Amino acid sequence: MTQAGKKKKRAVNRSIMLAKKIIIKDGGTPQGIGSPSVYHAVIVIFLEFFAWGLLTAPTLVVLHETFPKHTFLMNGLIQGVKGLLSFLSAPLIGALSDVWGRKSFLLLTVFFTCAPIPLMKISPWWYFAVISVSGVFAVTFSVVFAYVADITQEHERSMAYGLVSATFAASLVTSPAIGAYLGRAYGDSLVVVLATAIALLDICFILVAVPESLPEKMRPASWGAPISWEQADPFASLKKVGQDSIVLLICITVFLSYLPEAGQYSSFFLYLRQIMGFSSESVAAFIAVLGILSIIAQTIVLSLLMRSIGNKNTILLGLGFQILQLAWYGFGSEPWMMWAAGAVAAMSSITFPAVSALVSRTADADQQGVVQGMITGIRGLCNGLGPALYGFIFYIFHVELNELPMPESPSGGSVVAQYHLQQNSIIPGPPFLFGACSVLLALLVALFIPEHTNLNVRSSNWKKHCGSHGHPHSPQAPGEAKEPLLQDTNV
């Protein structure tokens, strides 16, 4: 892109932002406290995932009590259905929010995402059924990122997205430990009531305090722009994968490496609790330590590695750490091994930021949204396939418990967990070894990705639907159509 073209684009962006501010001052914004800001989005995200984080320990217990014979299989199916529904619905909800505004869809997504919480104590079967169906609306991050794109200029957006993702991490670092302590001291019923109250507070905050970021006069519907199937098609990004060999290599790498990671997210804390004999407090501490280490790895360590060894080598290093982590999880039979592998897992979190950076540096300025959209689509698909795959592998290898965890033995860990590990001492965690093999294939594919190249992707009409959280008339740079590094899933 020429220098004159870049100046013209910046001028257009400034004009659109100025028009939005004028419309907002003229009364184009519905009720809310103050002008739309990133802090409104941050509070919405924090409250939603803080409520779910409180339920980490109670959810693991209720899951095993409800499905005592096929715990991991049912957990995989529940999370898999939720992930696939989210993948299918995210583009449509993003397109509809372009027409009807962000506030109404923030309210809708938060309400349905948090709707299962009170059902945990009322009816566990309904609780898990509603969790599965809630995947249709469990796309809060998509709407929040669109909200942020509406109210920020191009040079501010990366920092704003980072703030939202960091808030998500902070909520999950603090809330599981608080929930475990309250559950041990006062019982799980109090934790469920507290989580329900926080979810209601989030809904009330959206109703009362959050102003609309997309004024009515600025909405595409008022300009006669209907919603096309291309905008709502969840597979639109995947159809463009084969148009360039470099893009194909990157997408295969992402699929093979993120599929086991998505499955791991859905079942690992249950694995720690039921198979490795971790207490509720230990699981909460594990989440907190892993979250803090991941934040450090994705900021300080990633920056040092990118400067010292380069973009591609950083990706290869991250994949290497992921292979080591998954293999350690698969063969580990002692709690200390899980803690050590968790530290390695924090280092493996540098892979996807490095992939996004590689795309940003090598793609043309007007085609970054195409490639980022492909990566986002593949990761969304993995969020549905990964949990179901892990649950099925656990089921094939008969990694199940027939009883609830018993009191700890003198040597540490639950008696049932230790007995189970004695019966399966060779491979305690088969899905993790499958994941290590998948990431090894991703590493071999990534070796063929050139360090410096120009991605030649035909963008055509992509700009008007480059992401489920962007809209065609917002001043969003194509490269900003990125999914947050932390996924929109509950623990």
Short mmCIF file of C-alpha atoms in Angstrom, two decimals:
data_model
loop_
_atom_site.label_atom_id
_atom_site.label_comp_id
_atom_site.label_asym_id
_atom_site.label_seq_id
_atom_site.Cartn_x
_atom_site.Cartn_y
_atom_site.Cartn_z
CA MET A 1 0.00 0.00 0.00
CA THR A 2 1.41 3.44 -0.95
CA GLN A 3 2.08 6.20 1.56
CA ALA A 4 -0.71 8.29 0.05
CA GLY A 5 -3.13 5.38 0.39
CA LYS A 6 -2.23 4.94 4.06
CA LYS A 7 -2.79 8.66 4.74
CA LYS A 8 -6.14 8.53 2.98
CA LYS A 9 -7.19 5.49 5.03
CA ARG A 10 -6.22 7.23 8.30
CA ALA A 11 -8.18 10.30 7.26
CA VAL A 12 -11.27 8.19 6.53
CA ASN A 13 -10.94 6.46 9.90
CA ARG A 14 -10.72 9.80 11.71
CA SER A 15 -13.76 11.07 9.82
CA ILE A 16 -15.86 8.03 10.78
CA MET A 17 -14.82 8.28 14.45
CA LEU A 18 -15.66 12.00 14.45
CA ALA A 19 -19.07 11.28 12.90
CA LYS A 20 -19.79 8.69 15.57
CA LYS A 21 -18.84 11.11 18.35
CA ILE A 22 -21.09 13.81 16.90
CA ILE A 23 -24.03 11.41 16.63
CA ILE A 24 -23.48 10.22 20.19
CA LYS A 25 -23.45 13.79 21.49
CA ASP A 26 -26.64 14.52 19.58
CA GLY A 27 -28.50 11.85 21.50
CA GLY A 28 -27.97 8.85 19.25
CA THR A 29 -26.97 6.65 22.20
CA PRO A 30 -29.57 4.88 24.40
CA GLN A 31 -29.44 4.99 28.17
CA GLY A 32 -26.14 4.28 29.86
CA ILE A 33 -23.55 5.78 32.16
CA GLY A 34 -21.16 8.03 30.28
CA SER A 35 -19.88 7.56 26.76
CA PRO A 36 -19.08 4.07 25.42
CA SER A 37 -15.61 3.03 26.58
CA VAL A 38 -13.33 0.02 26.78
CA TYR A 39 -13.93 -0.07 30.53
CA HIS A 40 -17.58 -0.96 29.99
CA ALA A 41 -16.48 -4.00 27.95
CA VAL A 42 -13.83 -4.94 30.53
CA ILE A 43 -16.33 -4.97 33.40
CA VAL A 44 -18.78 -7.12 31.41
CA ILE A 45 -16.08 -9.71 30.66
CA PHE A 46 -14.70 -9.72 34.20
CA LEU A 47 -18.05 -10.27 35.91
CA GLU A 48 -19.13 -13.04 33.52
CA PHE A 49 -15.99 -15.14 33.82
CA PHE A 50 -15.48 -14.39 37.50
CA ALA A 51 -18.90 -15.97 38.10
CA TRP A 52 -17.93 -19.07 36.09
CA GLY A 53 -14.51 -19.26 37.73
CA LEU A 54 -16.12 -19.50 41.16
CA LEU A 55 -17.82 -22.71 40.00
CA THR A 56 -14.63 -24.54 38.96
CA ALA A 57 -14.56 -26.98 41.90
CA PRO A 58 -18.38 -27.46 42.24
CA THR A 59 -18.67 -28.16 38.51
CA LEU A 60 -16.11 -30.96 38.65
CA VAL A 61 -17.94 -32.63 41.56
CA VAL A 62 -21.41 -32.28 40.01
CA LEU A 63 -20.12 -33.58 36.67
CA HIS A 64 -18.83 -36.79 38.23
CA GLU A 65 -21.90 -37.25 40.43
CA THR A 66 -24.19 -36.88 37.40
CA PHE A 67 -22.17 -39.12 35.05
CA PRO A 68 -20.26 -41.51 37.34
CA LYS A 69 -19.56 -44.17 34.69
CA HIS A 70 -18.70 -42.06 31.64
CA THR A 71 -17.50 -38.81 33.17
CA PHE A 72 -14.89 -37.84 30.58
CA LEU A 73 -16.98 -38.95 27.61
CA MET A 74 -20.01 -36.90 28.71
CA ASN A 75 -17.81 -33.91 29.57
CA GLY A 76 -16.30 -34.07 26.08
CA LEU A 77 -19.70 -34.32 24.41
CA ILE A 78 -21.15 -31.42 26.44
CA GLN A 79 -18.21 -29.11 25.74
CA GLY A 80 -17.98 -30.32 22.14
CA VAL A 81 -21.62 -29.52 21.40
CA LYS A 82 -21.21 -26.12 23.03
CA GLY A 83 -18.07 -25.38 21.01
CA LEU A 84 -19.59 -26.41 17.68
CA LEU A 85 -22.73 -24.36 18.31
CA SER A 86 -20.58 -21.33 19.16
CA PHE A 87 -18.56 -21.81 15.96
CA LEU A 88 -21.73 -21.99 13.86
CA SER A 89 -23.52 -19.05 15.49
CA ALA A 90 -20.70 -16.54 16.01
CA PRO A 91 -20.71 -15.03 12.47
CA LEU A 92 -24.51 -14.67 12.45
CA ILE A 93 -24.61 -12.99 15.87
CA GLY A 94 -21.80 -10.68 14.79
CA ALA A 95 -23.70 -9.73 11.62
CA LEU A 96 -26.95 -9.17 13.52
CA SER A 97 -25.18 -6.96 16.06
CA ASP A 98 -24.09 -4.77 13.13
CA VAL A 99 -27.78 -4.11 12.47
CA TRP A 100 -29.44 -4.15 15.88
CA GLY A 101 -26.59 -2.77 17.98
CA ARG A 102 -24.07 -4.22 20.43
CA LYS A 103 -25.86 -3.63 23.74
CA SER A 104 -28.78 -5.96 23.03
CA PHE A 105 -26.43 -8.76 22.00
CA LEU A 106 -24.16 -8.22 24.99
CA LEU A 107 -27.25 -8.70 27.13
CA LEU A 108 -28.32 -11.77 25.14
CA THR A 109 -24.93 -13.52 25.20
CA VAL A 110 -24.23 -12.86 28.88
CA PHE A 111 -27.75 -13.95 29.91
CA PHE A 112 -27.65 -17.27 28.05
CA THR A 113 -24.01 -17.97 28.96
CA CYS A 114 -24.80 -17.54 32.67
CA ALA A 115 -28.30 -19.12 32.56
CA PRO A 116 -27.03 -22.61 33.57
CA ILE A 117 -25.42 -21.37 36.82
CA PRO A 118 -28.45 -21.55 39.19
CA LEU A 119 -29.46 -24.91 37.69
CA MET A 120 -26.38 -26.57 39.18
CA LYS A 121 -28.18 -27.09 42.50
CA ILE A 122 -31.73 -27.21 41.12
CA SER A 123 -31.26 -29.96 38.52
CA PRO A 124 -27.79 -31.14 37.38
CA TRP A 125 -29.24 -32.80 34.25
CA TRP A 126 -30.85 -29.54 33.16
CA TYR A 127 -27.63 -27.75 34.11
CA PHE A 128 -25.54 -29.72 31.60
CA ALA A 129 -28.28 -29.67 28.97
CA VAL A 130 -28.54 -25.87 29.14
CA ILE A 131 -24.73 -25.56 29.02
CA SER A 132 -24.72 -27.46 25.71
CA VAL A 133 -27.52 -25.38 24.17
CA SER A 134 -26.06 -22.12 25.51
CA GLY A 135 -23.22 -22.52 23.01
CA VAL A 136 -25.50 -20.83 20.47
CA PHE A 137 -25.08 -17.58 22.42
CA ALA A 138 -21.77 -18.22 24.22
CA VAL A 139 -19.89 -15.75 22.01
CA THR A 140 -19.53 -12.80 24.37
CA PHE A 141 -15.98 -12.14 23.20
CA SER A 142 -17.14 -11.64 19.60
CA VAL A 143 -19.63 -8.95 20.60
CA VAL A 144 -17.22 -7.35 23.08
CA PHE A 145 -14.49 -7.07 20.45
CA ALA A 146 -16.99 -5.49 18.05
CA TYR A 147 -17.95 -3.05 20.85
CA VAL A 148 -14.28 -2.15 21.29
CA ALA A 149 -13.79 -1.75 17.54
CA ASP A 150 -16.70 0.73 17.43
CA ILE A 151 -15.19 3.09 19.99
CA THR A 152 -11.44 2.91 19.35
CA GLN A 153 -9.23 4.13 16.57
CA GLU A 154 -6.91 1.82 14.70
CA HIS A 155 -3.76 2.61 16.68
CA GLU A 156 -5.59 2.11 20.00
CA ARG A 157 -7.26 -1.19 19.20
CA SER A 158 -4.45 -3.65 19.90
CA MET A 159 -3.96 -2.23 23.38
CA ALA A 160 -7.71 -2.31 24.02
CA TYR A 161 -7.97 -5.95 22.90
CA GLY A 162 -5.02 -6.81 25.13
CA LEU A 163 -6.77 -5.17 28.08
CA VAL A 164 -9.90 -7.27 27.50
CA SER A 165 -7.90 -10.51 27.26
CA ALA A 166 -5.84 -9.62 30.34
CA THR A 167 -9.08 -8.99 32.27
CA PHE A 168 -10.33 -12.42 31.23
CA ALA A 169 -7.10 -13.96 32.53
CA ALA A 170 -7.29 -11.99 35.78
CA SER A 171 -10.83 -13.20 36.47
CA LEU A 172 -9.82 -16.85 36.05
CA VAL A 173 -6.64 -16.43 38.08
CA THR A 174 -8.52 -15.16 41.14
CA SER A 175 -12.00 -16.68 41.11
CA PRO A 176 -11.30 -20.48 41.28
CA ALA A 177 -9.28 -20.07 44.48
CA ILE A 178 -12.00 -17.93 46.05
CA GLY A 179 -14.68 -20.44 45.04
CA ALA A 180 -12.68 -23.38 46.43
CA TYR A 181 -12.17 -21.61 49.78
CA LEU A 182 -15.84 -20.63 50.13
CA GLY A 183 -16.93 -24.13 49.12
CA ARG A 184 -14.71 -25.75 51.73
CA ALA A 185 -15.76 -23.31 54.46
CA TYR A 186 -19.49 -22.81 53.76
CA GLY A 187 -20.50 -25.43 51.18
CA ASP A 188 -21.00 -25.42 47.41
CA SER A 189 -24.53 -24.03 47.67
CA LEU A 190 -23.18 -20.67 48.82
CA VAL A 191 -20.73 -20.62 45.90
CA VAL A 192 -23.56 -21.23 43.42
CA VAL A 193 -25.68 -18.48 45.00
CA LEU A 194 -22.73 -16.05 44.87
CA ALA A 195 -21.98 -16.91 41.23
CA THR A 196 -25.66 -16.41 40.34
CA ALA A 197 -25.66 -13.03 42.08
CA ILE A 198 -22.55 -11.91 40.17
CA ALA A 199 -24.13 -13.03 36.88
CA LEU A 200 -27.27 -11.02 37.70
CA LEU A 201 -25.05 -8.04 38.57
CA ASP A 202 -23.42 -8.34 35.13
CA ILE A 203 -26.84 -8.37 33.43
CA CYS A 204 -27.99 -5.35 35.45
CA PHE A 205 -24.76 -3.53 34.62
CA ILE A 206 -25.38 -4.04 30.90
CA LEU A 207 -29.00 -2.88 31.21
CA VAL A 208 -28.26 0.22 33.31
CA ALA A 209 -24.66 1.29 32.73
CA VAL A 210 -23.49 0.11 29.29
CA PRO A 211 -24.24 2.63 26.50
CA GLU A 212 -24.74 1.53 22.92
CA SER A 213 -21.48 1.78 20.93
CA LEU A 214 -23.18 1.63 17.52
CA PRO A 215 -25.57 4.61 17.16
CA GLU A 216 -28.68 3.96 15.11
CA LYS A 217 -27.69 6.43 12.41
CA MET A 218 -24.39 4.60 11.93
CA ARG A 219 -25.82 1.11 11.55
CA PRO A 220 -25.59 -0.57 8.15
CA ALA A 221 -29.33 -1.35 8.18
CA SER A 222 -30.07 2.35 7.92
CA TRP A 223 -27.93 2.43 4.76
CA GLY A 224 -29.83 -0.46 3.19
CA ALA A 225 -27.14 -3.10 3.72
CA PRO A 226 -28.87 -6.46 4.29
CA ILE A 227 -27.25 -9.43 6.03
CA SER A 228 -25.92 -11.85 3.44
CA TRP A 229 -25.32 -15.56 3.87
CA GLU A 230 -21.64 -14.89 3.21
CA GLN A 231 -21.48 -12.76 6.36
CA ALA A 232 -23.24 -15.41 8.47
CA ASP A 233 -21.47 -18.44 6.97
CA PRO A 234 -19.18 -19.97 9.64
CA PHE A 235 -17.23 -21.86 6.96
CA ALA A 236 -16.57 -18.76 4.83
CA SER A 237 -13.03 -18.40 6.19
CA LEU A 238 -12.22 -22.10 5.79
CA LYS A 239 -13.15 -22.05 2.09
CA LYS A 240 -10.20 -19.75 1.36
CA VAL A 241 -7.58 -21.97 3.01
CA GLY A 242 -6.36 -23.68 -0.17
CA GLN A 243 -5.82 -20.51 -2.18
CA ASP A 244 -2.20 -20.10 -1.10
CA SER A 245 0.36 -22.75 -0.14
CA ILE A 246 1.83 -20.66 2.71
CA VAL A 247 -1.62 -20.01 4.15
CA LEU A 248 -2.37 -23.72 3.90
CA LEU A 249 0.78 -24.58 5.88
CA ILE A 250 -0.10 -22.04 8.59
CA CYS A 251 -3.68 -23.28 8.87
CA ILE A 252 -2.63 -26.94 9.08
CA THR A 253 -0.17 -26.02 11.82
CA VAL A 254 -2.88 -24.18 13.74
CA PHE A 255 -5.37 -27.05 13.38
CA LEU A 256 -2.97 -29.81 14.45
CA SER A 257 -1.65 -27.84 17.43
CA TYR A 258 -4.86 -26.24 18.66
CA LEU A 259 -7.05 -29.38 18.43
CA PRO A 260 -5.34 -31.06 21.43
CA GLU A 261 -5.18 -27.75 23.30
CA ALA A 262 -8.94 -27.24 22.96
CA GLY A 263 -9.54 -30.79 24.20
CA GLN A 264 -7.15 -30.28 27.07
CA TYR A 265 -8.95 -27.13 28.22
CA SER A 266 -12.22 -29.04 28.47
CA SER A 267 -11.02 -31.99 30.54
CA PHE A 268 -7.71 -31.25 32.24
CA PHE A 269 -9.03 -29.83 35.51
CA LEU A 270 -11.42 -32.76 35.80
CA TYR A 271 -8.42 -35.04 35.13
CA LEU A 272 -6.45 -33.39 37.95
CA ARG A 273 -9.37 -33.69 40.36
CA GLN A 274 -10.57 -37.22 39.64
CA ILE A 275 -7.50 -39.08 38.34
CA MET A 276 -4.51 -37.30 39.88
CA GLY A 277 -6.22 -36.77 43.26
CA PHE A 278 -5.85 -32.97 43.40
CA SER A 279 -7.98 -31.23 46.03
CA SER A 280 -10.23 -28.30 45.11
CA GLU A 281 -7.67 -25.89 46.56
CA SER A 282 -4.86 -27.50 44.55
CA VAL A 283 -6.81 -27.20 41.31
CA ALA A 284 -7.53 -23.52 42.05
CA ALA A 285 -3.86 -22.88 42.86
CA PHE A 286 -2.82 -24.69 39.65
CA ILE A 287 -5.09 -22.43 37.57
CA ALA A 288 -3.74 -19.30 39.28
CA VAL A 289 -0.07 -20.23 38.87
CA LEU A 290 -0.54 -21.35 35.26
CA GLY A 291 -2.42 -18.13 34.44
CA ILE A 292 0.27 -15.90 35.93
CA LEU A 293 3.08 -17.79 34.18
CA SER A 294 1.19 -17.66 30.86
CA ILE A 295 0.76 -13.88 31.12
CA ILE A 296 4.53 -13.53 31.73
CA ALA A 297 5.33 -15.89 28.84
CA GLN A 298 3.04 -14.05 26.40
CA THR A 299 4.47 -10.63 27.24
CA ILE A 300 8.08 -10.56 28.46
CA VAL A 301 9.35 -13.94 27.21
CA LEU A 302 7.59 -13.68 23.84
CA SER A 303 9.05 -10.23 23.22
CA LEU A 304 12.59 -11.40 24.03
CA LEU A 305 12.28 -14.49 21.84
CA MET A 306 10.87 -12.58 18.87
CA ARG A 307 13.82 -10.19 18.96
CA SER A 308 16.51 -12.82 19.56
CA ILE A 309 15.56 -15.92 17.51
CA GLY A 310 12.91 -14.60 15.11
CA ASN A 311 9.25 -15.23 14.41
CA LYS A 312 9.35 -18.71 12.88
CA ASN A 313 11.80 -20.11 15.44
CA THR A 314 9.58 -18.78 18.23
CA ILE A 315 6.66 -20.77 16.77
CA LEU A 316 8.81 -23.90 16.56
CA LEU A 317 10.00 -23.42 20.13
CA GLY A 318 6.43 -22.99 21.37
CA LEU A 319 5.37 -26.19 19.57
CA GLY A 320 8.32 -28.01 21.10
CA PHE A 321 7.26 -26.92 24.58
CA GLN A 322 3.70 -28.05 23.81
CA ILE A 323 4.89 -31.54 22.79
CA LEU A 324 6.91 -31.82 26.01
CA GLN A 325 3.98 -30.60 28.09
CA LEU A 326 1.44 -33.02 26.58
CA ALA A 327 3.83 -35.98 26.81
CA TRP A 328 4.50 -35.12 30.45
CA TYR A 329 0.78 -34.94 31.15
CA GLY A 330 0.29 -38.28 29.40
CA PHE A 331 2.96 -40.23 31.28
CA GLY A 332 2.89 -38.29 34.56
CA SER A 333 1.56 -40.24 37.52
CA GLU A 334 2.49 -37.94 40.41
CA PRO A 335 1.10 -34.50 41.36
CA TRP A 336 4.55 -32.86 41.16
CA MET A 337 4.78 -33.96 37.52
CA MET A 338 1.57 -32.08 36.75
CA TRP A 339 2.97 -28.93 38.35
CA ALA A 340 6.20 -29.21 36.37
CA ALA A 341 4.32 -29.84 33.13
CA GLY A 342 2.11 -26.82 33.93
CA ALA A 343 5.20 -24.59 33.91
CA VAL A 344 6.08 -25.96 30.48
CA ALA A 345 2.46 -25.34 29.37
CA ALA A 346 2.90 -21.65 30.19
CA MET A 347 5.85 -21.51 27.80
CA SER A 348 3.86 -23.28 25.08
CA SER A 349 1.31 -20.43 25.17
CA ILE A 350 3.67 -18.31 23.04
CA THR A 351 2.76 -20.28 19.89
CA PHE A 352 -0.44 -18.54 18.82
CA PRO A 353 0.71 -14.95 19.46
CA ALA A 354 3.77 -15.80 17.36
CA VAL A 355 1.56 -17.21 14.58
CA SER A 356 -0.56 -14.04 14.57
CA ALA A 357 2.60 -11.93 14.45
CA LEU A 358 3.95 -13.99 11.53
CA VAL A 359 0.76 -13.37 9.57
CA SER A 360 0.78 -9.66 10.43
CA ARG A 361 4.36 -9.27 9.24
CA THR A 362 4.14 -11.29 6.02
CA ALA A 363 0.63 -10.59 4.72
CA ASP A 364 -0.21 -7.52 2.69
CA ALA A 365 -1.96 -4.79 4.62
CA ASP A 366 -5.26 -5.29 2.80
CA GLN A 367 -5.20 -9.11 3.17
CA GLN A 368 -4.37 -9.66 6.83
CA GLY A 369 -8.02 -9.97 7.76
CA VAL A 370 -8.42 -12.86 5.33
CA VAL A 371 -5.67 -14.96 6.92
CA GLN A 372 -6.55 -13.98 10.49
CA GLY A 373 -10.15 -14.91 9.75
CA MET A 374 -9.04 -18.34 8.54
CA ILE A 375 -7.03 -18.92 11.72
CA THR A 376 -9.95 -17.78 13.87
CA GLY A 377 -12.33 -20.09 12.01
CA ILE A 378 -10.05 -23.10 12.42
CA ARG A 379 -9.60 -22.42 16.13
CA GLY A 380 -13.36 -22.13 16.54
CA LEU A 381 -13.82 -25.48 14.81
CA CYS A 382 -11.22 -27.04 17.12
CA ASN A 383 -13.13 -25.74 20.14
CA GLY A 384 -15.94 -28.08 19.12
CA LEU A 385 -13.94 -31.07 17.89
CA GLY A 386 -11.22 -31.11 20.56
CA PRO A 387 -13.37 -31.75 23.68
CA ALA A 388 -15.39 -34.47 21.96
CA LEU A 389 -12.21 -36.16 20.71
CA TYR A 390 -10.58 -36.14 24.17
CA GLY A 391 -13.72 -37.49 25.82
CA PHE A 392 -13.93 -40.29 23.25
CA ILE A 393 -10.26 -41.29 23.75
CA PHE A 394 -10.71 -41.35 27.53
CA TYR A 395 -13.73 -43.59 26.97
CA ILE A 396 -11.85 -45.97 24.62
CA PHE A 397 -9.03 -46.43 27.14
CA HIS A 398 -11.50 -46.85 30.04
CA VAL A 399 -10.10 -43.92 32.01
CA GLU A 400 -13.04 -43.58 34.37
CA LEU A 401 -13.83 -43.70 38.09
CA ASN A 402 -16.62 -45.70 39.62
CA GLU A 403 -16.66 -43.76 42.90
CA LEU A 404 -16.26 -40.20 44.09
CA PRO A 405 -12.80 -39.26 45.41
CA MET A 406 -12.21 -40.56 48.94
CA PRO A 407 -10.30 -38.82 51.72
CA GLU A 408 -6.63 -38.34 51.13
CA SER A 409 -4.22 -41.12 52.01
CA PRO A 410 -1.14 -40.44 54.17
CA SER A 411 1.08 -40.30 51.10
CA GLY A 412 -1.10 -37.62 49.47
CA GLY A 413 -3.73 -37.89 46.77
CA SER A 414 -7.01 -39.73 46.94
CA VAL A 415 -7.15 -43.48 47.52
CA VAL A 416 -9.35 -44.01 44.46
CA ALA A 417 -7.00 -42.01 42.24
CA GLN A 418 -3.96 -43.94 43.45
CA TYR A 419 -5.75 -47.27 42.87
CA HIS A 420 -6.74 -46.14 39.38
CA LEU A 421 -3.18 -45.14 38.51
CA GLN A 422 -1.91 -48.53 39.67
CA GLN A 423 -4.30 -50.18 37.19
CA ASN A 424 -3.20 -47.86 34.35
CA SER A 425 0.40 -47.12 35.29
CA ILE A 426 1.82 -47.23 31.76
CA ILE A 427 -0.28 -44.45 30.18
CA PRO A 428 -2.38 -42.55 32.77
CA GLY A 429 -3.53 -39.95 30.22
CA PRO A 430 -3.87 -41.40 26.69
CA PRO A 431 -5.50 -38.31 25.07
CA PHE A 432 -2.51 -36.18 26.02
CA LEU A 433 -0.16 -38.54 24.19
CA PHE A 434 -2.43 -38.38 21.15
CA GLY A 435 -2.20 -34.59 21.44
CA ALA A 436 1.60 -34.76 21.60
CA CYS A 437 1.66 -36.75 18.34
CA SER A 438 -0.69 -34.22 16.72
CA VAL A 439 1.55 -31.30 17.77
CA LEU A 440 4.61 -33.20 16.50
CA LEU A 441 2.96 -33.29 13.06
CA ALA A 442 2.24 -29.56 13.41
CA LEU A 443 5.94 -28.97 14.14
CA LEU A 444 6.96 -30.88 11.01
CA VAL A 445 4.52 -28.83 8.91
CA ALA A 446 5.72 -25.55 10.47
CA LEU A 447 9.29 -26.31 9.38
CA PHE A 448 8.21 -25.64 5.78
CA ILE A 449 6.77 -22.19 6.55
CA PRO A 450 9.19 -19.58 5.19
CA GLU A 451 10.37 -16.90 7.59
CA HIS A 452 9.77 -14.03 5.16
CA THR A 453 7.17 -14.12 2.41
CA ASN A 454 4.15 -12.28 1.08
CA LEU A 455 0.87 -14.12 1.51
CA ASN A 456 -1.11 -13.92 -1.72
CA VAL A 457 -4.75 -14.33 -0.73
CA ARG A 458 -7.66 -13.18 -2.85
CA SER A 459 -9.69 -11.09 -0.42
CA SER A 460 -12.61 -10.16 -2.75
CA ASN A 461 -15.54 -9.25 -0.52
CA TRP A 462 -13.87 -10.44 2.66
CA LYS A 463 -13.49 -7.00 4.19
CA LYS A 464 -17.18 -6.67 4.81
CA HIS A 465 -17.25 -9.84 6.89
CA CYS A 466 -13.62 -10.39 7.94
CA GLY A 467 -14.63 -11.47 11.39
CA SER A 468 -17.64 -12.32 13.49
CA HIS A 469 -16.78 -9.41 15.74
CA GLY A 470 -16.22 -6.76 13.08
CA HIS A 471 -18.68 -4.95 10.87
CA PRO A 472 -18.20 -3.56 7.41
CA HIS A 473 -18.55 0.11 8.32
CA SER A 474 -16.47 0.23 11.46
CA PRO A 475 -12.97 1.72 11.21
CA GLN A 476 -11.44 -1.64 11.97
CA ALA A 477 -8.15 -2.56 10.41
CA PRO A 478 -8.17 -5.91 8.65
CA GLY A 479 -5.39 -7.17 10.88
CA GLU A 480 -7.49 -6.53 13.95
CA ALA A 481 -10.03 -9.26 13.19
CA LYS A 482 -8.40 -11.52 15.74
CA GLU A 483 -9.82 -13.81 18.34
CA PRO A 484 -8.50 -13.23 21.85
CA LEU A 485 -5.68 -15.47 22.96
CA LEU A 486 -7.88 -16.70 25.78
CA GLN A 487 -10.90 -18.49 24.51
CA ASP A 488 -14.47 -17.73 25.32
CA THR A 489 -15.06 -20.91 27.34
CA ASN A 490 -15.82 -21.60 30.94
CA VAL A 491 -13.43 -23.67 33.02
#
